[in-house]
Amino acid sequence: CWVCLGWFKANNGVGTLPMSITETEVTEELNNLNFPVHSVIRLTNKDKVPTPLLALNLLNNQKAQEIFKLNKLLNYIITIEPR
């Protein structure tokens, strides 16, 4: 069973994750940290323009619950919020 656990955003002073960071980079880094990643999807606004927010889809297990404790990724201070 897969569950969408939260939003991923950076706290870099302006509150956004650089658009140059790809979903693949985030997925690979989370996999390196042993998180059970199913997918990482960049969210879009109502006009289908990509936003700096990413939705994480992880396998629902104990390790996945630890994602909310993660506060740094790819040299950024981040916040992961429940959806």
Short mmCIF file of C-alpha atoms in Angstrom, two decimals:
data_model
loop_
_atom_site.label_atom_id
_atom_site.label_comp_id
_atom_site.label_asym_id
_atom_site.label_seq_id
_atom_site.Cartn_x
_atom_site.Cartn_y
_atom_site.Cartn_z
CA CYS A 1 0.00 0.00 0.00
CA TRP A 2 1.38 3.41 -0.98
CA VAL A 3 0.50 6.61 0.78
CA CYS A 4 1.23 10.25 0.01
CA LEU A 5 2.86 11.49 3.19
CA GLY A 6 3.57 15.11 2.67
CA TRP A 7 4.82 18.20 0.92
CA PHE A 8 8.50 18.91 0.53
CA LYS A 9 9.69 22.50 0.51
CA ALA A 10 12.93 24.29 1.27
CA ASN A 11 13.39 27.03 3.81
CA ASN A 12 16.15 28.96 2.08
CA GLY A 13 15.15 32.45 3.13
CA VAL A 14 12.52 32.86 0.43
CA GLY A 15 10.64 29.66 1.26
CA THR A 16 11.06 27.88 -2.05
CA LEU A 17 13.01 24.98 -3.46
CA PRO A 18 15.04 25.93 -6.54
CA MET A 19 13.37 24.78 -9.73
CA SER A 20 16.75 23.45 -10.86
CA ILE A 21 16.40 20.60 -8.33
CA THR A 22 14.69 17.75 -10.19
CA GLU A 23 12.34 15.08 -8.94
CA THR A 24 14.99 12.51 -9.89
CA GLU A 25 17.61 14.18 -7.69
CA VAL A 26 15.23 14.21 -4.73
CA THR A 27 14.23 10.58 -5.34
CA GLU A 28 17.87 9.44 -5.53
CA GLU A 29 18.82 11.31 -2.36
CA LEU A 30 15.84 9.91 -0.42
CA ASN A 31 16.72 6.41 -1.68
CA ASN A 32 20.31 6.96 -0.47
CA LEU A 33 18.83 7.76 2.96
CA ASN A 34 16.88 4.45 2.79
CA PHE A 35 13.43 6.00 2.50
CA PRO A 36 10.96 3.77 0.60
CA VAL A 37 10.26 6.20 -2.26
CA HIS A 38 7.57 5.34 -4.77
CA SER A 39 7.48 8.70 -6.51
CA VAL A 40 8.31 12.38 -6.18
CA ILE A 41 6.09 14.73 -8.17
CA ARG A 42 6.53 18.46 -8.72
CA LEU A 43 3.22 20.21 -8.12
CA THR A 44 1.80 22.71 -10.59
CA ASN A 45 -0.47 25.70 -10.13
CA LYS A 46 -3.91 26.05 -11.74
CA ASP A 47 -2.27 27.14 -15.01
CA LYS A 48 -0.08 24.00 -15.03
CA VAL A 49 3.06 26.01 -14.26
CA PRO A 50 5.50 24.02 -12.07
CA THR A 51 5.86 25.22 -8.47
CA PRO A 52 8.72 24.74 -5.99
CA LEU A 53 6.62 22.21 -4.02
CA LEU A 54 7.09 18.46 -4.35
CA ALA A 55 4.67 15.73 -3.29
CA LEU A 56 6.31 12.60 -1.87
CA ASN A 57 4.73 9.18 -2.30
CA LEU A 58 6.32 6.61 0.03
CA LEU A 59 5.60 3.06 1.09
CA ASN A 60 3.60 3.26 4.32
CA ASN A 61 5.94 1.76 6.90
CA GLN A 62 7.90 2.83 9.98
CA LYS A 63 10.82 4.22 7.98
CA ALA A 64 8.44 6.35 5.92
CA GLN A 65 7.08 7.94 9.11
CA GLU A 66 10.62 9.15 9.87
CA ILE A 67 10.42 11.43 6.80
CA PHE A 68 8.81 14.08 9.01
CA LYS A 69 12.01 14.23 11.09
CA LEU A 70 14.12 14.99 8.02
CA ASN A 71 15.22 18.62 8.07
CA LYS A 72 18.07 18.71 5.52
CA LEU A 73 18.28 17.37 1.99
CA LEU A 74 20.54 18.25 -0.95
CA ASN A 75 22.21 21.02 1.08
CA TYR A 76 18.87 22.70 1.84
CA ILE A 77 17.00 23.06 5.09
CA ILE A 78 13.60 21.57 4.37
CA THR A 79 10.14 21.15 5.84
CA ILE A 80 7.97 18.13 5.19
CA GLU A 81 4.33 18.71 6.06
CA PRO A 82 1.55 16.12 6.26
CA ARG A 83 -0.93 16.27 3.47
#
